[in-house]
Coordinates of C-alpha atoms in Angstrom, one line a residue:
M1 CA -25.4 -113.2 72.7
R2 CA -25.9 -109.9 71.0
E3 CA -27.5 -110.2 67.6
N4 CA -28.2 -108.0 64.7
T5 CA -31.6 -107.4 63.2
A6 CA -31.4 -110.5 61.1
G7 CA -30.8 -112.7 64.1
T8 CA -27.2 -113.6 63.1
P9 CA -24.5 -113.2 65.7
R10 CA -22.7 -109.9 65.2
I11 CA -19.3 -111.4 65.9
R12 CA -18.4 -114.3 63.6
Y13 CA -15.0 -115.0 65.1
E14 CA -13.9 -114.1 68.6
P15 CA -10.2 -113.3 69.4
N16 CA -9.4 -116.9 70.3
E17 CA -11.1 -118.4 67.3
K18 CA -9.3 -119.1 64.0
P19 CA -10.9 -118.2 60.6
G20 CA -9.4 -119.7 57.5
W21 CA -6.1 -118.3 56.2
P22 CA -7.6 -117.0 53.0
L23 CA -10.2 -114.9 54.9
S24 CA -7.6 -113.8 57.5
V25 CA -5.1 -112.7 54.8
A26 CA -7.8 -110.8 52.9
L27 CA -9.0 -109.0 56.0
G28 CA -5.3 -108.3 57.0
L29 CA -4.7 -106.7 53.6
Q30 CA -8.0 -104.8 53.8
S31 CA -7.2 -103.5 57.4
A32 CA -3.6 -102.7 56.5
V33 CA -4.6 -100.2 53.8
P34 CA -5.6 -97.3 56.1
V35 CA -2.8 -98.2 58.5
L36 CA -0.3 -98.0 55.7
V37 CA -1.7 -94.7 54.5
G38 CA -1.7 -93.3 58.0
T39 CA 1.9 -94.4 58.6
V40 CA 3.2 -93.1 55.3
V41 CA 1.4 -89.8 55.5
V42 CA 2.3 -89.0 59.1
S43 CA 6.0 -90.1 58.6
V44 CA 6.3 -88.0 55.4
I45 CA 4.7 -84.9 57.0
T46 CA 6.9 -85.1 60.0
A47 CA 10.2 -85.7 58.1
R48 CA 9.6 -83.0 55.6
T49 CA 8.3 -80.5 58.2
G50 CA 11.5 -81.2 60.2
S51 CA 13.6 -80.5 57.1
A52 CA 15.2 -83.9 57.3
G53 CA 16.0 -84.5 53.6
E54 CA 14.5 -86.9 51.1
P55 CA 16.9 -89.9 52.0
Y56 CA 15.6 -89.7 55.6
V57 CA 12.0 -89.4 54.4
I58 CA 12.4 -92.7 52.5
W59 CA 14.0 -94.4 55.5
A60 CA 11.4 -93.1 57.9
V61 CA 8.6 -94.6 55.9
F62 CA 10.4 -98.0 55.6
A63 CA 11.3 -98.1 59.3
A64 CA 7.9 -97.1 60.5
L65 CA 6.3 -99.9 58.5
V66 CA 8.7 -102.4 59.8
V67 CA 8.3 -101.4 63.4
G68 CA 4.5 -101.1 63.0
G69 CA 4.3 -104.6 61.5
L70 CA 6.4 -106.1 64.3
T71 CA 4.5 -104.3 67.0
T72 CA 1.1 -105.3 65.5
V73 CA 2.2 -109.0 65.6
L74 CA 3.3 -108.6 69.2
Q75 CA 0.0 -107.0 70.1
S76 CA -1.9 -109.9 68.5
V77 CA 0.0 -112.9 69.8
R78 CA 0.8 -111.6 73.2
V79 CA 4.2 -112.7 74.6
G80 CA 4.0 -112.9 78.4
R81 CA 2.7 -109.5 79.6
L82 CA 3.6 -107.9 76.3
G83 CA 0.6 -107.4 73.9
A84 CA -3.1 -106.9 74.1
G85 CA -4.0 -110.4 72.7
H86 CA -6.3 -108.7 70.2
A87 CA -6.0 -107.6 66.6
M88 CA -4.7 -104.2 67.4
A89 CA -2.8 -102.5 64.6
M90 CA -0.1 -100.0 65.3
V91 CA 0.4 -96.8 63.2
S92 CA 2.7 -93.7 63.4
S93 CA 1.4 -91.3 65.9
G94 CA -0.1 -88.1 64.6
S95 CA 0.0 -86.6 68.1
F96 CA 3.9 -86.6 67.8
I97 CA 4.1 -84.7 64.5
A98 CA 4.8 -81.3 66.0
A99 CA 7.3 -82.4 68.7
S100 CA 9.1 -84.9 66.4
A101 CA 9.4 -82.3 63.5
T102 CA 10.8 -79.8 66.0
A103 CA 13.3 -82.4 67.3
L104 CA 14.4 -83.2 63.7
R105 CA 14.8 -79.6 62.8
L106 CA 16.8 -78.7 66.0
G107 CA 19.0 -81.9 66.3
G108 CA 18.3 -84.4 63.6
P109 CA 17.5 -88.1 64.1
G110 CA 19.8 -88.4 67.1
L111 CA 17.9 -85.9 69.2
L112 CA 14.6 -87.4 68.0
A113 CA 15.8 -90.9 69.0
S114 CA 16.8 -89.7 72.5
L115 CA 13.4 -88.2 73.1
V116 CA 11.5 -91.2 71.7
L117 CA 13.6 -93.4 74.0
A118 CA 12.6 -91.4 77.0
S119 CA 8.9 -91.4 76.1
S120 CA 9.0 -95.2 75.5
C121 CA 10.5 -95.7 79.0
L122 CA 7.6 -93.8 80.4
Q123 CA 5.1 -96.0 78.6
I124 CA 6.8 -99.2 79.8
A125 CA 6.8 -97.9 83.4
L126 CA 3.1 -96.9 83.2
A127 CA 2.2 -100.3 81.9
N128 CA 3.0 -101.8 85.3
R129 CA 1.3 -99.0 87.2
L130 CA -2.1 -98.6 85.5
S131 CA -3.9 -99.8 88.7
G132 CA -2.5 -96.8 90.5
L133 CA -4.0 -94.5 87.8
R134 CA -7.5 -96.0 88.0
R135 CA -9.0 -92.9 89.7
L136 CA -7.9 -90.7 86.9
L137 CA -7.9 -93.0 83.8
T138 CA -11.6 -93.7 84.1
P139 CA -14.0 -94.9 81.4
T140 CA -15.3 -91.4 81.3
V141 CA -11.9 -90.0 80.5
C142 CA -10.9 -92.7 78.1
G143 CA -14.3 -92.6 76.3
T144 CA -14.0 -88.8 75.9
I145 CA -10.5 -89.2 74.4
I146 CA -11.9 -91.7 71.9
M147 CA -14.7 -89.3 71.0
L148 CA -12.1 -86.6 70.3
I149 CA -10.1 -88.8 67.9
P150 CA -12.8 -88.7 65.1
A151 CA -13.3 -85.0 65.8
A152 CA -9.6 -84.4 65.2
V153 CA -9.2 -86.8 62.2
L154 CA -12.3 -86.3 60.2
P155 CA -11.7 -82.6 59.4
I156 CA -8.3 -83.8 57.9
A157 CA -10.1 -86.5 56.0
F158 CA -12.5 -83.9 54.6
A159 CA -9.6 -81.6 53.7
M160 CA -8.2 -84.5 51.7
L161 CA -11.1 -84.0 49.3
G162 CA -9.4 -80.9 48.0
N163 CA -6.2 -82.7 46.9
T164 CA -7.0 -83.2 43.3
P165 CA -4.8 -83.2 40.2
P166 CA -5.0 -80.2 37.8
D167 CA -7.7 -80.3 35.1
T168 CA -9.8 -82.7 37.2
P169 CA -13.6 -82.4 36.5
G170 CA -15.4 -80.6 39.3
H171 CA -17.7 -83.4 40.1
A172 CA -15.0 -86.1 40.2
V173 CA -14.3 -86.0 43.9
S174 CA -18.0 -86.0 44.8
V175 CA -18.7 -89.0 42.6
C176 CA -15.8 -91.1 44.1
F177 CA -16.7 -90.1 47.6
A178 CA -20.4 -90.9 47.1
V179 CA -19.8 -94.2 45.4
T180 CA -17.4 -95.4 48.1
L181 CA -19.6 -94.3 51.0
L182 CA -22.8 -95.6 49.4
V183 CA -21.4 -99.1 48.7
I184 CA -19.9 -99.5 52.2
T185 CA -23.0 -98.2 53.9
V186 CA -25.5 -100.3 51.9
L187 CA -23.5 -103.5 52.4
T188 CA -23.0 -102.8 56.1
L189 CA -26.7 -102.1 56.7
R190 CA -28.3 -104.7 54.6
G191 CA -25.6 -107.2 53.6
S192 CA -25.3 -110.7 55.2
A193 CA -22.7 -111.4 57.8
A194 CA -20.3 -112.8 55.1
I195 CA -20.8 -109.7 52.8
R196 CA -20.2 -107.2 55.7
I197 CA -16.7 -108.6 56.1
W198 CA -15.9 -107.4 52.6
A199 CA -17.9 -104.2 52.7
P200 CA -14.9 -101.8 53.2
L201 CA -12.7 -103.5 50.5
I202 CA -15.6 -103.6 48.0
G203 CA -16.3 -100.0 48.7
I204 CA -12.7 -99.0 48.2
A205 CA -12.5 -101.0 45.0
A206 CA -15.8 -99.5 43.7
G207 CA -14.6 -95.9 44.4
S208 CA -11.2 -96.6 42.8
L209 CA -12.9 -98.0 39.6
A210 CA -15.1 -94.9 39.5
S211 CA -12.0 -92.7 39.7
I212 CA -10.3 -94.1 36.7
P213 CA -12.4 -92.4 34.0
L214 CA -12.3 -89.2 36.1
D215 CA -8.5 -89.0 36.0
L216 CA -8.2 -89.3 39.8
H217 CA -6.0 -92.4 39.8
D218 CA -2.3 -91.8 39.9
F219 CA -0.7 -94.6 37.8
G220 CA 2.6 -92.7 37.3
R221 CA 3.6 -93.4 40.9
V222 CA 3.0 -97.1 40.4
A223 CA 5.0 -97.3 37.2
A224 CA 8.0 -95.6 38.7
A225 CA 8.2 -97.8 41.8
D226 CA 10.4 -100.9 42.1
W227 CA 8.9 -104.2 42.9
V228 CA 11.3 -105.1 45.8
G229 CA 13.8 -103.0 47.6
V230 CA 15.0 -101.3 50.7
P231 CA 16.1 -97.6 51.2
T232 CA 19.5 -97.1 49.6
A233 CA 20.4 -94.6 52.2
G234 CA 20.0 -97.2 55.0
W235 CA 19.9 -96.7 58.8
P236 CA 21.0 -93.1 59.7
A237 CA 23.1 -94.5 62.6
V238 CA 21.6 -92.3 65.2
A239 CA 23.7 -91.1 68.1
P240 CA 22.0 -90.2 71.4
S241 CA 21.8 -86.5 72.2
F242 CA 21.1 -85.3 75.8
G243 CA 22.1 -81.6 75.6
P244 CA 20.0 -78.6 76.4
R245 CA 17.6 -79.1 73.5
F246 CA 16.8 -82.6 74.8
W247 CA 15.7 -81.2 78.2
A248 CA 13.8 -78.4 76.5
L249 CA 11.7 -80.8 74.4
L250 CA 11.5 -83.6 77.0
P251 CA 8.3 -82.3 78.8
A252 CA 6.4 -82.1 75.5
F253 CA 7.4 -85.6 74.5
L254 CA 6.5 -87.0 77.9
F255 CA 3.1 -85.3 77.9
V256 CA 2.2 -86.6 74.5
A257 CA 3.4 -90.1 75.5
L258 CA 1.0 -89.9 78.5
V259 CA -1.8 -88.8 76.1
N260 CA -1.0 -91.7 73.8
T261 CA -1.0 -94.1 76.8
M262 CA -4.5 -93.0 77.7
K263 CA -5.6 -93.3 74.1
T264 CA -4.2 -96.9 74.0
I265 CA -6.1 -97.8 77.2
G266 CA -9.3 -96.4 75.6
D267 CA -8.6 -98.3 72.3
A268 CA -7.9 -101.5 74.1
T269 CA -11.1 -101.2 76.1
A270 CA -13.2 -100.4 73.0
L271 CA -11.6 -103.3 71.1
Q272 CA -12.6 -105.7 73.9
A273 CA -16.1 -104.4 73.9
A274 CA -16.4 -105.1 70.2
S275 CA -14.7 -108.5 70.2
W276 CA -17.0 -110.8 72.1
R277 CA -20.4 -112.2 71.4
T278 CA -21.4 -112.0 75.0
A279 CA -20.8 -108.7 76.8
R280 CA -17.9 -108.8 79.2
A281 CA -16.4 -106.4 81.7
P282 CA -13.2 -104.7 80.5
D283 CA -10.1 -106.6 81.4
Y284 CA -7.4 -104.1 82.2
R285 CA -4.7 -106.7 81.9
V286 CA -5.3 -106.3 78.1
A287 CA -4.7 -102.5 78.4
E288 CA -1.5 -103.1 80.4
G289 CA -0.3 -105.5 77.8
A290 CA -1.2 -103.1 75.0
V291 CA 0.6 -100.2 76.7
A292 CA 3.7 -102.3 77.3
A293 CA 3.9 -103.5 73.7
S294 CA 3.4 -100.0 72.5
G295 CA 6.4 -98.9 74.7
V296 CA 8.5 -101.7 73.3
G297 CA 7.5 -100.7 69.8
N298 CA 8.6 -97.1 70.5
L299 CA 11.8 -98.4 71.9
L300 CA 12.4 -99.9 68.4
C301 CA 11.4 -96.5 66.9
A302 CA 14.1 -94.9 69.0
V303 CA 16.7 -97.4 67.7
A304 CA 15.6 -96.7 64.1
G305 CA 15.6 -92.9 64.7
V306 CA 11.9 -92.4 63.7
M307 CA 8.8 -91.0 65.4
P308 CA 6.8 -93.1 67.8
N309 CA 3.8 -95.2 67.0
V310 CA 0.5 -95.7 68.7
A311 CA -2.5 -98.0 68.6
Y312 CA -4.7 -97.6 65.5
S313 CA -7.9 -96.0 66.7
A314 CA -10.1 -97.7 64.1
S315 CA -9.3 -101.3 65.1
A316 CA -12.5 -101.6 67.1
S317 CA -14.5 -100.0 64.2
A318 CA -13.0 -102.6 61.8
V319 CA -14.3 -105.4 64.1
H320 CA -17.7 -103.7 64.2
L321 CA -17.8 -103.6 60.4
T322 CA -16.5 -107.1 59.6
G323 CA -17.6 -109.1 62.7
V324 CA -14.1 -110.7 62.8
A325 CA -12.0 -110.1 66.0
A326 CA -9.6 -113.1 65.6
R327 CA -6.0 -112.6 66.7
R328 CA -5.0 -114.3 63.4
V329 CA -6.2 -111.3 61.5
G330 CA -3.9 -109.0 63.6
V331 CA -1.0 -111.3 62.8
C332 CA -1.9 -111.0 59.1
I333 CA -2.1 -107.2 59.4
G334 CA 1.4 -107.1 60.9
A335 CA 2.7 -109.5 58.2
V336 CA 1.2 -107.4 55.4
L337 CA 2.8 -104.2 56.8
L338 CA 6.2 -106.0 57.0
A339 CA 5.9 -107.3 53.5
L340 CA 4.8 -103.9 52.1
A341 CA 7.8 -102.3 53.7
F342 CA 10.0 -104.2 51.2
C343 CA 7.6 -103.9 48.2
P344 CA 7.6 -100.3 47.0
K345 CA 5.5 -101.2 44.0
V346 CA 2.6 -102.5 46.2
V347 CA 2.9 -99.5 48.5
A348 CA 2.6 -97.3 45.4
V349 CA -0.5 -99.2 44.3
L350 CA -2.2 -98.7 47.6
L351 CA -1.1 -95.1 47.9
S352 CA -2.5 -94.4 44.4
V353 CA -6.0 -94.9 45.8
P354 CA -7.6 -91.4 45.5
D355 CA -8.0 -89.3 48.7
A356 CA -11.7 -89.1 48.1
V357 CA -12.0 -92.9 48.4
I358 CA -9.9 -93.0 51.6
S359 CA -11.9 -90.1 53.0
A360 CA -15.2 -91.9 52.6
Y361 CA -13.8 -95.0 54.2
L362 CA -12.5 -93.0 57.2
V363 CA -16.0 -91.4 57.6
V364 CA -17.5 -94.9 58.2
L365 CA -14.6 -96.1 60.4
F366 CA -14.4 -93.0 62.6
G367 CA -18.1 -92.6 62.8
L368 CA -18.4 -96.0 64.4
L369 CA -15.4 -95.1 66.7
F370 CA -17.2 -92.0 67.9
V371 CA -20.2 -94.0 68.9
G372 CA -17.9 -96.5 70.7
G373 CA -16.4 -93.6 72.6
V374 CA -19.8 -92.4 73.7
E375 CA -20.7 -95.9 74.9
M376 CA -17.5 -96.1 77.0
A377 CA -17.9 -92.6 78.4
V378 CA -21.4 -93.4 79.8
S379 CA -20.7 -97.1 80.7
E380 CA -20.6 -96.3 84.4
G381 CA -23.8 -94.3 84.3
M382 CA -24.5 -90.6 83.8
N383 CA -24.7 -87.9 86.4
L384 CA -24.0 -84.2 86.5
R385 CA -20.2 -84.6 87.2
R386 CA -19.6 -87.1 84.4
A387 CA -21.7 -85.0 82.0
T388 CA -19.7 -81.9 82.8
I389 CA -16.4 -83.6 82.4
I390 CA -17.4 -85.1 79.0
G391 CA -19.0 -82.0 77.7
I392 CA -16.3 -79.5 78.7
S393 CA -13.4 -81.8 77.7
F394 CA -14.9 -82.7 74.3
W395 CA -15.7 -79.1 73.3
M396 CA -12.4 -77.7 74.7
G397 CA -10.6 -80.3 72.5
V398 CA -12.7 -79.3 69.5
G399 CA -12.2 -75.6 70.1
F400 CA -8.4 -75.8 70.6
G401 CA -8.1 -78.3 67.8
Q402 CA -9.7 -75.9 65.3
G403 CA -7.3 -73.1 66.4
A404 CA -10.3 -71.0 67.5
I405 CA -9.0 -70.5 71.1
V406 CA -5.2 -70.2 70.7
P407 CA -4.4 -68.5 67.4
G408 CA -0.8 -67.7 66.7
D409 CA 2.4 -68.8 65.0
S410 CA 1.8 -72.4 63.9
S411 CA 5.6 -72.9 63.8
S412 CA 5.8 -72.6 67.6
L413 CA 6.0 -75.9 69.3
W414 CA 3.6 -75.0 72.2
V415 CA 1.1 -73.3 69.9
T416 CA 1.1 -76.4 67.8
L417 CA 0.6 -78.7 70.9
L418 CA -2.2 -76.4 72.1
T419 CA -4.0 -76.8 68.7
D420 CA -3.9 -80.6 69.2
G421 CA -7.5 -81.2 70.3
I422 CA -6.8 -84.7 71.6
S423 CA -4.1 -83.5 73.9
V424 CA -6.0 -80.5 75.2
G425 CA -9.2 -82.5 75.7
A426 CA -7.4 -85.3 77.5
L427 CA -5.7 -82.8 79.8
T428 CA -9.0 -81.1 80.5
A429 CA -10.6 -84.5 81.4
L430 CA -7.7 -85.4 83.6
V431 CA -7.8 -82.0 85.5
C432 CA -11.6 -82.2 86.0
T433 CA -11.4 -85.8 87.2
G434 CA -8.5 -85.0 89.5
F435 CA -10.4 -82.0 90.9
V436 CA -13.4 -84.2 91.7
E437 CA -11.1 -86.8 93.4
L438 CA -9.3 -84.1 95.5
T439 CA -12.5 -82.4 96.6
G440 CA -14.5 -85.5 97.3
P441 CA -15.2 -87.3 100.6
R442 CA -12.0 -88.2 102.6
P443 CA -11.3 -91.9 102.2
R444 CA -11.1 -94.3 105.1
H445 CA -8.8 -97.3 104.9
L446 CA -8.8 -100.8 106.4
T447 CA -6.0 -103.3 105.7
T448 CA -6.5 -106.9 106.8
V449 CA -5.9 -110.5 105.7
L450 CA -8.4 -111.9 103.2
D451 CA -9.9 -114.7 105.3
A452 CA -13.1 -115.5 107.2
D453 CA -11.9 -113.6 110.3
A454 CA -11.9 -110.4 108.2
A455 CA -15.7 -110.2 108.4
P456 CA -16.0 -108.8 112.0
R457 CA -13.2 -106.3 111.4
I458 CA -15.0 -105.0 108.2
E459 CA -18.3 -104.9 110.0
A460 CA -16.9 -102.8 112.8
F461 CA -15.0 -100.5 110.4
L462 CA -18.1 -99.8 108.3
S463 CA -20.4 -99.5 111.3
R464 CA -18.2 -96.7 112.6
L465 CA -18.2 -95.0 109.2
A466 CA -22.0 -95.3 108.8
D467 CA -22.5 -93.8 112.3
R468 CA -20.3 -90.8 111.5
S469 CA -22.2 -90.3 108.3
G470 CA -25.5 -90.3 110.1
W471 CA -26.9 -93.4 108.4
G472 CA -29.8 -95.2 110.0
D473 CA -29.6 -98.9 111.1
R474 CA -31.3 -100.2 107.9
S475 CA -28.8 -98.4 105.7
K476 CA -25.9 -99.5 107.8
D477 CA -27.0 -103.1 107.7
R478 CA -27.3 -102.9 103.9
L479 CA -23.7 -101.4 103.7
V480 CA -22.3 -104.1 105.9
G481 CA -24.2 -106.8 104.1
V482 CA -22.9 -105.7 100.7
A483 CA -19.3 -105.8 102.0
E484 CA -19.8 -109.3 103.4
E485 CA -21.1 -110.6 100.1
V486 CA -18.1 -109.2 98.2
L487 CA -15.9 -110.7 100.9
L488 CA -17.5 -114.1 100.4
L489 CA -17.0 -113.9 96.6
L490 CA -13.4 -112.9 97.0
L491 CA -12.8 -115.7 99.5
G492 CA -14.4 -118.2 97.1
E493 CA -12.1 -117.0 94.3
V494 CA -9.0 -117.3 96.5
G495 CA -10.1 -120.7 97.7
S496 CA -10.5 -122.0 94.1
R497 CA -7.1 -120.7 93.2
D498 CA -5.1 -122.0 96.2
K499 CA -6.5 -123.6 99.4
T500 CA -3.4 -122.4 101.4
A501 CA -3.2 -118.9 99.9
S502 CA -3.6 -115.9 102.2
S503 CA -4.0 -112.6 100.4
S504 CA -3.9 -109.1 101.8
L505 CA -7.2 -107.1 101.5
R506 CA -7.3 -103.3 101.5
L507 CA -10.7 -101.8 101.9
T508 CA -11.2 -98.1 101.1
A509 CA -14.5 -96.4 101.9
R510 CA -15.6 -93.0 100.7
A511 CA -18.8 -91.9 102.5
G512 CA -21.1 -89.3 101.0
S513 CA -24.4 -87.9 102.2
G514 CA -26.4 -90.2 100.1
S515 CA -24.1 -93.1 99.2
T516 CA -20.9 -94.8 100.1
E517 CA -18.3 -96.2 97.7
L518 CA -16.4 -99.3 98.8
E519 CA -13.2 -100.3 97.0
F520 CA -11.7 -103.8 97.7
V521 CA -8.1 -104.4 96.5
V522 CA -6.7 -107.9 96.6
A523 CA -4.2 -110.1 94.7
A524 CA -5.3 -110.9 91.2
G525 CA -7.6 -113.9 90.5
D526 CA -9.2 -115.5 87.5
T527 CA -12.9 -114.7 87.7
N528 CA -14.8 -111.4 87.3
I529 CA -17.7 -110.5 89.5
E530 CA -19.2 -108.2 86.9
D531 CA -19.3 -111.0 84.4
Q532 CA -20.9 -113.3 86.9
L533 CA -23.6 -110.7 87.6
A534 CA -24.2 -110.4 83.9
L535 CA -24.7 -114.1 83.6
L536 CA -27.5 -113.9 86.2
A537 CA -29.5 -111.9 83.8
G538 CA -29.4 -114.7 81.2
P539 CA -31.5 -117.8 81.1
A540 CA -31.8 -119.5 84.5
G541 CA -29.7 -122.6 84.9
T542 CA -28.8 -124.9 87.7
P543 CA -28.5 -122.7 90.9
R544 CA -25.1 -122.5 92.4
E545 CA -24.1 -121.7 96.0
E546 CA -22.2 -118.6 95.0
D547 CA -25.3 -117.3 93.1
V548 CA -26.8 -116.3 96.4
S549 CA -24.1 -113.8 97.1
L550 CA -24.3 -112.5 93.5
R551 CA -28.1 -112.0 93.7
L552 CA -27.9 -110.2 97.0
L553 CA -25.1 -108.0 95.7
R554 CA -27.0 -107.2 92.6
H555 CA -30.1 -106.3 94.7
Y556 CA -28.5 -104.1 97.4
A557 CA -25.6 -102.4 95.5
R558 CA -26.3 -99.6 93.1
T559 CA -23.2 -100.3 90.9
V560 CA -20.5 -103.0 90.9
R561 CA -17.3 -102.6 89.0
H562 CA -14.5 -105.3 88.9
R563 CA -11.2 -104.2 87.3
K564 CA -8.6 -106.9 86.8
Y565 CA -4.9 -106.0 86.5
H566 CA -1.9 -108.3 86.4
S567 CA -1.0 -107.7 90.0
V568 CA -4.3 -106.9 91.7
D569 CA -8.1 -107.1 91.5
I570 CA -10.1 -104.0 92.3
V571 CA -13.8 -104.4 93.1
T572 CA -15.7 -101.1 93.5
V573 CA -19.3 -101.1 94.9
A574 CA -21.6 -98.1 95.5
V575 CA -24.3 -98.4 98.1
D576 CA -27.1 -95.9 98.6
S577 CA -28.2 -94.9 102.1
H578 CA -32.0 -94.6 101.3
A579 CA -34.3 -97.6 101.5

């Protein structure tokens, strides 16, 4: 169990545990505040940039909150293969601002709905094919994308500090920012586990109180808002549009949808890493469910005629801060967003929180998110290739995001997309990773039935590969031995699942001068070899028969990665040729 410096478990509630409803509702309200702000700000910017008119602006905010709330609940409770099964909030996607605003300007909500529909279909299709993208959507790529998110968002958060009413004292913004940041930081660093849960909310409250005598709090908006209501304009009754403008904008929407899919995978992986007391290997079935639920949510966005949503990047950071990863909190976040959609007065109260206070809160959240991205990017070890991909992709994203590399007319769709640092950085990481794959050792394949008779076929296959690579007998024996231990573990898993089952095994070997990578692809099971290897490092218990294979595998293999998807399990093992 990972612990903090006080010896108290960092995670108080895991995803499958149930904190009390008062705590869950309070945390749901606390976490809903930045999601609400993000949804409202992104929706308003997109609608007004697209010259959609004030009635549509009001509808867009209402519909985005409703869809975001429903999708957040779906992500948390998980229905079949839909949903992550974690407290993953959904927010309007800032990556779609440029493309969505252009669609609204050129064709109104109908054109936007058609394009969002196409992008949602892509996400739903990708959710069932993530295993086929495993060579591209690596932890290095996903971790780099997560690192780029704070780099893209925090400059906007700092720019918010300049949004002050006229005649505001010059020191007002600095005071509110400092009070909020100081309270959250002190309570997080030195507070007890119970206090850390409330640190963000206490910090926001402290900053808001400090803003009142400094004339930064906007009470006029609160007084003018109704307590309960829905947009009087109602649903814009969008009609699909598949004309020339649709086909002209479709590539941009599909590309951003792919970037958001990668971002969701990274967010789901980071959220898993933050949610358990004992470290676990990432379960990519969670990522598949998260992407599928995001696609369904965007399908609802298309019906409503509003821009797409995406997983909220700071969900993992919120777990780090509070120590609560329970799904019940995610349900409460979704319920709060749904309730707030019908309560303009409450929305106005939350939106009246000064930008300086929100900026300080975002500094803490996205600072933790950046560290989580670094951890993910280096989770498979660091070498020159991975360091090059991370370094070039990150700084390309920063450079393009700041408009330093592609200056030009910001009203141009492609110039706007090229100044989206997350998209550019993600594309750079994908291109670099694809280049490494295409120029790497030519893979050799063996397909057989997963049973005891597969052992001699695997031995013959790997022996021929080792001889062609010039490996000595000792290295060849190690390679064959590692493959046999993986086979025994996979056979044990199949046997425990169904004594009569016979699964297909596909073995792919990539031989280099100093090491060979073996990839075993079989039907999905229940256990994870990475988790079993991690347990061996803990206190010794009663020895088990399968521990022999695990210990041999840990001794002779350089790395072991076990990725679980809904349809297949993929075990990747690297074996060095030297003694």
